[in-house]
Short mmCIF file of C-alpha atoms in Angstrom, two decimals:
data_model
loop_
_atom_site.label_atom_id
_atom_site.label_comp_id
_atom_site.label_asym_id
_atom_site.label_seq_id
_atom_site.Cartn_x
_atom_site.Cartn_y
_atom_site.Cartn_z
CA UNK A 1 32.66 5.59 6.45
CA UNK A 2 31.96 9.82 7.34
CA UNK A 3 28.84 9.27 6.00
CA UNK A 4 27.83 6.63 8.45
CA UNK A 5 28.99 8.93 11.09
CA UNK A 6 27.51 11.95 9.81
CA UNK A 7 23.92 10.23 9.22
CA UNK A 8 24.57 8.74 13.14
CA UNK A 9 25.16 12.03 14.43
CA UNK A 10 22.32 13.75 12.16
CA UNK A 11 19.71 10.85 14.04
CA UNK A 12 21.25 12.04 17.63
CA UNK A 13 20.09 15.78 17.03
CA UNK A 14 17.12 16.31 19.16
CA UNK A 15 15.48 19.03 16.77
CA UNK A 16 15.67 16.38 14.24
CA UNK A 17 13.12 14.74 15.87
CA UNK A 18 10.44 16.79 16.54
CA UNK A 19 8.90 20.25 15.69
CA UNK A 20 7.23 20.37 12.04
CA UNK A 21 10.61 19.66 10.07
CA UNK A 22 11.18 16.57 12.47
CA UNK A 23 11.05 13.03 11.84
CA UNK A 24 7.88 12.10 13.88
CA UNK A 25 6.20 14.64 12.08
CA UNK A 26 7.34 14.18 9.13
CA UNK A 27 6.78 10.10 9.82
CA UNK A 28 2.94 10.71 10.43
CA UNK A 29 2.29 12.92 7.20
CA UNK A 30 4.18 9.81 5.20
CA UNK A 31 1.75 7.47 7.00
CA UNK A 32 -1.05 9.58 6.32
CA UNK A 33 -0.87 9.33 2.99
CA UNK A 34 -0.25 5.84 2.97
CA UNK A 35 -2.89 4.14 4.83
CA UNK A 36 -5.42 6.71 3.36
CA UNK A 37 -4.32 5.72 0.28
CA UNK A 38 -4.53 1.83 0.82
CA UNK A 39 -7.88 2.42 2.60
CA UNK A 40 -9.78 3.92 -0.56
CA UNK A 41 -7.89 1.88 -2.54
CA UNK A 42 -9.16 -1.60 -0.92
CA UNK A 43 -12.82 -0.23 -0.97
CA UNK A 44 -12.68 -0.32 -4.62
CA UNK A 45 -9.97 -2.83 -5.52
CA UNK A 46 -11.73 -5.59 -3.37
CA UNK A 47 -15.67 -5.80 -4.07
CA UNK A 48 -14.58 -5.47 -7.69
CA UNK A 49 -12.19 -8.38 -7.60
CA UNK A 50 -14.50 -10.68 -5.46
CA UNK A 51 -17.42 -8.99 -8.22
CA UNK A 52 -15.85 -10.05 -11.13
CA UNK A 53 -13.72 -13.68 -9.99
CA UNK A 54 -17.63 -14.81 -8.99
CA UNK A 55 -19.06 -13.93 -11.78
CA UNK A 56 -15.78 -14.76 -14.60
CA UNK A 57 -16.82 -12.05 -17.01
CA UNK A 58 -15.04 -8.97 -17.62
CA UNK A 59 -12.57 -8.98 -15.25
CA UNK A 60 -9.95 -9.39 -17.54
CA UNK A 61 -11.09 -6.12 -18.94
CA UNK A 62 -11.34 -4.45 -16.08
CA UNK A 63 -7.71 -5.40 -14.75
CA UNK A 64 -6.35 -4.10 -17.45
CA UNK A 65 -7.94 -0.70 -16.92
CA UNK A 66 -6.81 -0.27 -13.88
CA UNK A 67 -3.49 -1.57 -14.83
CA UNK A 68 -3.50 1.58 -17.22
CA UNK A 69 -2.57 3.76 -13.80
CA UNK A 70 0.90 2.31 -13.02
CA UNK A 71 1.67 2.81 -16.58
CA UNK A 72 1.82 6.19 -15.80
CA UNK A 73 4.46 7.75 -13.58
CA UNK A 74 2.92 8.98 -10.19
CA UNK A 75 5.38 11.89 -10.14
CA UNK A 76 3.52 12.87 -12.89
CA UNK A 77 0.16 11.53 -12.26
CA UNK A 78 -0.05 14.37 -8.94
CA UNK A 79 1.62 17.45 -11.28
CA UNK A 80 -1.38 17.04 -13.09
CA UNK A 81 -3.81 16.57 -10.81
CA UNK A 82 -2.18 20.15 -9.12
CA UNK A 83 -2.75 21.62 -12.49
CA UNK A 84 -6.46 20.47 -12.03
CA UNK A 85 -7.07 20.54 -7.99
CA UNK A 86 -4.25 22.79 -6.57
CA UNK A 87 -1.88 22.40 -4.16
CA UNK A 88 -4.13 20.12 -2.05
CA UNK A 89 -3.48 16.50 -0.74
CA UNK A 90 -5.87 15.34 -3.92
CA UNK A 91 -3.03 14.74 -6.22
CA UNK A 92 -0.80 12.44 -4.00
CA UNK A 93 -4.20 10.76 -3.20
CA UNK A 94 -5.49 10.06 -6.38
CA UNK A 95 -1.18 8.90 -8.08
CA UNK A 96 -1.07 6.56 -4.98
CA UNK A 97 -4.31 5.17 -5.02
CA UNK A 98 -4.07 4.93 -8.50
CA UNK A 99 -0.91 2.66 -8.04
CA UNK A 100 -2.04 0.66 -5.29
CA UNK A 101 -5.59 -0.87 -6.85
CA UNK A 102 -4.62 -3.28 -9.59
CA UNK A 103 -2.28 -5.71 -7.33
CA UNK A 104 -4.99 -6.12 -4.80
CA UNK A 105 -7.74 -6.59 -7.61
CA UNK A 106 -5.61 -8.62 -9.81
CA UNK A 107 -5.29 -10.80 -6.69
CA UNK A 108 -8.61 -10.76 -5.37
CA UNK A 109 -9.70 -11.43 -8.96
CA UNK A 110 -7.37 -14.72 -9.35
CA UNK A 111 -8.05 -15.76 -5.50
CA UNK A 112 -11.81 -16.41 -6.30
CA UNK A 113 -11.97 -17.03 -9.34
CA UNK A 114 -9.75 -20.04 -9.02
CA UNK A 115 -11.10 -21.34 -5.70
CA UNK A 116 -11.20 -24.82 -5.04
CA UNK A 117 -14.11 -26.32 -7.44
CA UNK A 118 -14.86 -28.89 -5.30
CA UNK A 119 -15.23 -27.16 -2.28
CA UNK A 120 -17.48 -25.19 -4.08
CA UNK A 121 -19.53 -27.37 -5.56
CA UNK A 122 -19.57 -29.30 -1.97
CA UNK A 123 -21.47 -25.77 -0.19
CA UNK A 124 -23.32 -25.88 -2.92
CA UNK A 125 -24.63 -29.14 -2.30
CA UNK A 126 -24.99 -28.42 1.32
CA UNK A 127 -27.10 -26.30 0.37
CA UNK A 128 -25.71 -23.18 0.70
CA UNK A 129 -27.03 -20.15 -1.36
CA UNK A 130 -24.77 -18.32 -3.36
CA UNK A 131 -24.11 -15.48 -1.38
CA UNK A 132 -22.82 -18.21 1.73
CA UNK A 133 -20.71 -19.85 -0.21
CA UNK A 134 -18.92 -16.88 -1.81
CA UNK A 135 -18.79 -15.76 2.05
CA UNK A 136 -17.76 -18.85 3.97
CA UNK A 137 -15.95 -20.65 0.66
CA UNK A 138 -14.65 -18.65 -1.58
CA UNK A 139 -13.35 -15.43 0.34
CA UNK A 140 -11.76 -17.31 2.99
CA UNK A 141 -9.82 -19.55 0.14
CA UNK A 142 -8.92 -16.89 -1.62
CA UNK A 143 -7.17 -15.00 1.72
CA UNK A 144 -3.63 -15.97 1.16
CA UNK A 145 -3.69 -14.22 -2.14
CA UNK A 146 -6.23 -11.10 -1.07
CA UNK A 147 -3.58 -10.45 1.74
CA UNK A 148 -0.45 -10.97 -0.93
CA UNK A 149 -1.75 -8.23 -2.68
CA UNK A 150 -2.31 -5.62 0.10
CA UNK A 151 1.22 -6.56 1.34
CA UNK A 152 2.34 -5.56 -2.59
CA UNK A 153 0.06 -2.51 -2.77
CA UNK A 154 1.30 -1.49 0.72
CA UNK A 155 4.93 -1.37 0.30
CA UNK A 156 4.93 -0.32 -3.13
CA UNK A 157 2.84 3.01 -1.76
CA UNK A 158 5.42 3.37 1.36
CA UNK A 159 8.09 3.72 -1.50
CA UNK A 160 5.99 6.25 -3.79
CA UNK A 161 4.35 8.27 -0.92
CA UNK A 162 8.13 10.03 -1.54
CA UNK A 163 7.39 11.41 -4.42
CA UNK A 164 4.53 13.91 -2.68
CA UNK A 165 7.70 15.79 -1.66
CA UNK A 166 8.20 16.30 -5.30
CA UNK A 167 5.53 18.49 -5.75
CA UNK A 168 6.16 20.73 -2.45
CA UNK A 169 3.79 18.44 -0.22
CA UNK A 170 5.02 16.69 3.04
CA UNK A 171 6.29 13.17 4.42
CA UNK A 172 9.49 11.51 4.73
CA UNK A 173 10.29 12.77 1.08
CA UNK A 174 11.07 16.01 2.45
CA UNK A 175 14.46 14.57 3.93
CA UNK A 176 15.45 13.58 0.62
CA UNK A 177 14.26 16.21 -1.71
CA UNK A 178 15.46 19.13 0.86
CA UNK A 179 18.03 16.79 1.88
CA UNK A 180 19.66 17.11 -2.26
CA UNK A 181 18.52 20.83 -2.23
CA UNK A 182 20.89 21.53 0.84
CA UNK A 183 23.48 18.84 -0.38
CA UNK A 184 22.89 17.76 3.38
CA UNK A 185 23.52 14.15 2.63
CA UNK A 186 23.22 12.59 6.01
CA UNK A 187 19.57 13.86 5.96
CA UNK A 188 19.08 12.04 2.56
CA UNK A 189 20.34 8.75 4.01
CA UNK A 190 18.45 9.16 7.34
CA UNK A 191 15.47 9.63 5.56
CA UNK A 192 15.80 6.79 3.48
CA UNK A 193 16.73 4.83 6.42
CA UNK A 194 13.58 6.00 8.02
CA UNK A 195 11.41 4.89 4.60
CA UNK A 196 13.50 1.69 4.55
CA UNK A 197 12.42 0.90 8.22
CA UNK A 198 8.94 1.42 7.57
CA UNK A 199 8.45 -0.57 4.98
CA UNK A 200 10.67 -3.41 6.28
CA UNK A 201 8.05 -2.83 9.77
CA UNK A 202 4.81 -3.22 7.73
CA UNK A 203 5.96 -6.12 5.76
CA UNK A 204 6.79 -8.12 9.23
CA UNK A 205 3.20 -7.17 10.24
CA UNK A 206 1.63 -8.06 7.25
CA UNK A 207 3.44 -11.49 7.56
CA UNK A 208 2.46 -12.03 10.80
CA UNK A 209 -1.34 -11.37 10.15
CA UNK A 210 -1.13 -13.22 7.27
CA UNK A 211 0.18 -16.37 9.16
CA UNK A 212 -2.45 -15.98 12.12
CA UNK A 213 -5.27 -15.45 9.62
CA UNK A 214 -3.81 -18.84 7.97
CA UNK A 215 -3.66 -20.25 12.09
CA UNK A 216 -7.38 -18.89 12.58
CA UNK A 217 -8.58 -20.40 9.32
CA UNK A 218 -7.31 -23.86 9.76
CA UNK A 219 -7.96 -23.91 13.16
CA UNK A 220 -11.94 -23.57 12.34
CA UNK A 221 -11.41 -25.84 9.72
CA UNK A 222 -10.30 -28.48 11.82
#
């Protein structure tokens, strides 16, 4: 029960908010690295999944490539990438990014390839080229799963982004990395409150876009 105490007075601590050690600080750089990370990692994941479910060749091969990166542990994915690139934000970029691609391809990849036949075959008889059917058919079937896999890829990077702290880089990892190195443990469970909190955050949002993208789709549908 101290510990709840301790971690409630730790959060009421103005200089525990702000300055460069403080949360909002701290918060941003954890962002940072997530949302640049999920950015580069949807420019690659997503034309090659939509690629590769049109065409039904080699994307099994391909998948498992990529699947080769969370084999690895990121933690050890960015202490070699300092080794090669320094003490940069390069190494946390390349671990998460790394990470994040193959649930967003593997879903891409399933979500078109396995569209609805018939409503394929249906453009095609409307005459619809290619190209407008993949467009106006098969990408807005395959949605529900396209956006199932951000949502995966998202939270599993707000949970690994921590390990940047690891290697003496910033974000919310700091709490619990300097939190252990000062046996300070009300900063180690206000920092995972804080991580908890924003993941819990992005997965309501991702719901909720999810379910008006869903609203929008059937509502132009109908």
């Amino acid at each position: 029960m101290s510990i709840i105490i301790e971690t409630w007075h730790w959060f009421l601590q103005a200089d525990h908010w702000s300055g460069d050690l403080g949360i909002w600080q701290r918060f941003g750089q954890h962002l940072y690295y997530v949302l640049v990370s999920l950015l580069i990692a949807v420019l690659i994941a997503q034309p090659l999944g939509i690629l590769f479910g049109y065409w039904k060749r080699g994307g099994f091969l391909v998948i498992n490539l990529f699947n080769i990166g969370q084999a690895f542990p990121s933690l050890g994915i960015i202490l070699l990438c300092i080794m090669l690139f320094g003490f940069t934000d390069v190494p946390v970029f390349i671990a998460l990014v790394a990470l994040a691609i193959p649930p967003m391809l593997t879903n891409t990849y399933v979500g078109i390839s396995n569209a609805d036949q018939t409503l394929c075959d249906a453009a095609k008889a409307m005459g619809m080229t290619p190209l407008q059917s993949l467009l106006q058919v098969r990408i807005p079937l395959a949605m529900p799963l396209i956006f199932a896999g951000i949502r995966t890829s998202l939270l599993q990077l707000i949970a690994t982004a921590v390990v940047a702290a690891y290697a003496g880089l910033d974000g919310l990892g700091r709490f619990l990395i300097d939190g252990l190195g000062q046996r300070d443990f009300p900063q180690v469970v206000a920092g995972s409150l804080v991580i908890s909190l924003l993941a819990i955050v992005c997965e309501l949002l991702m719901s909720l876009v999810a379910k008006r993208w869903l609203h929008f789709s059937m509502s132009n549908a109908g």
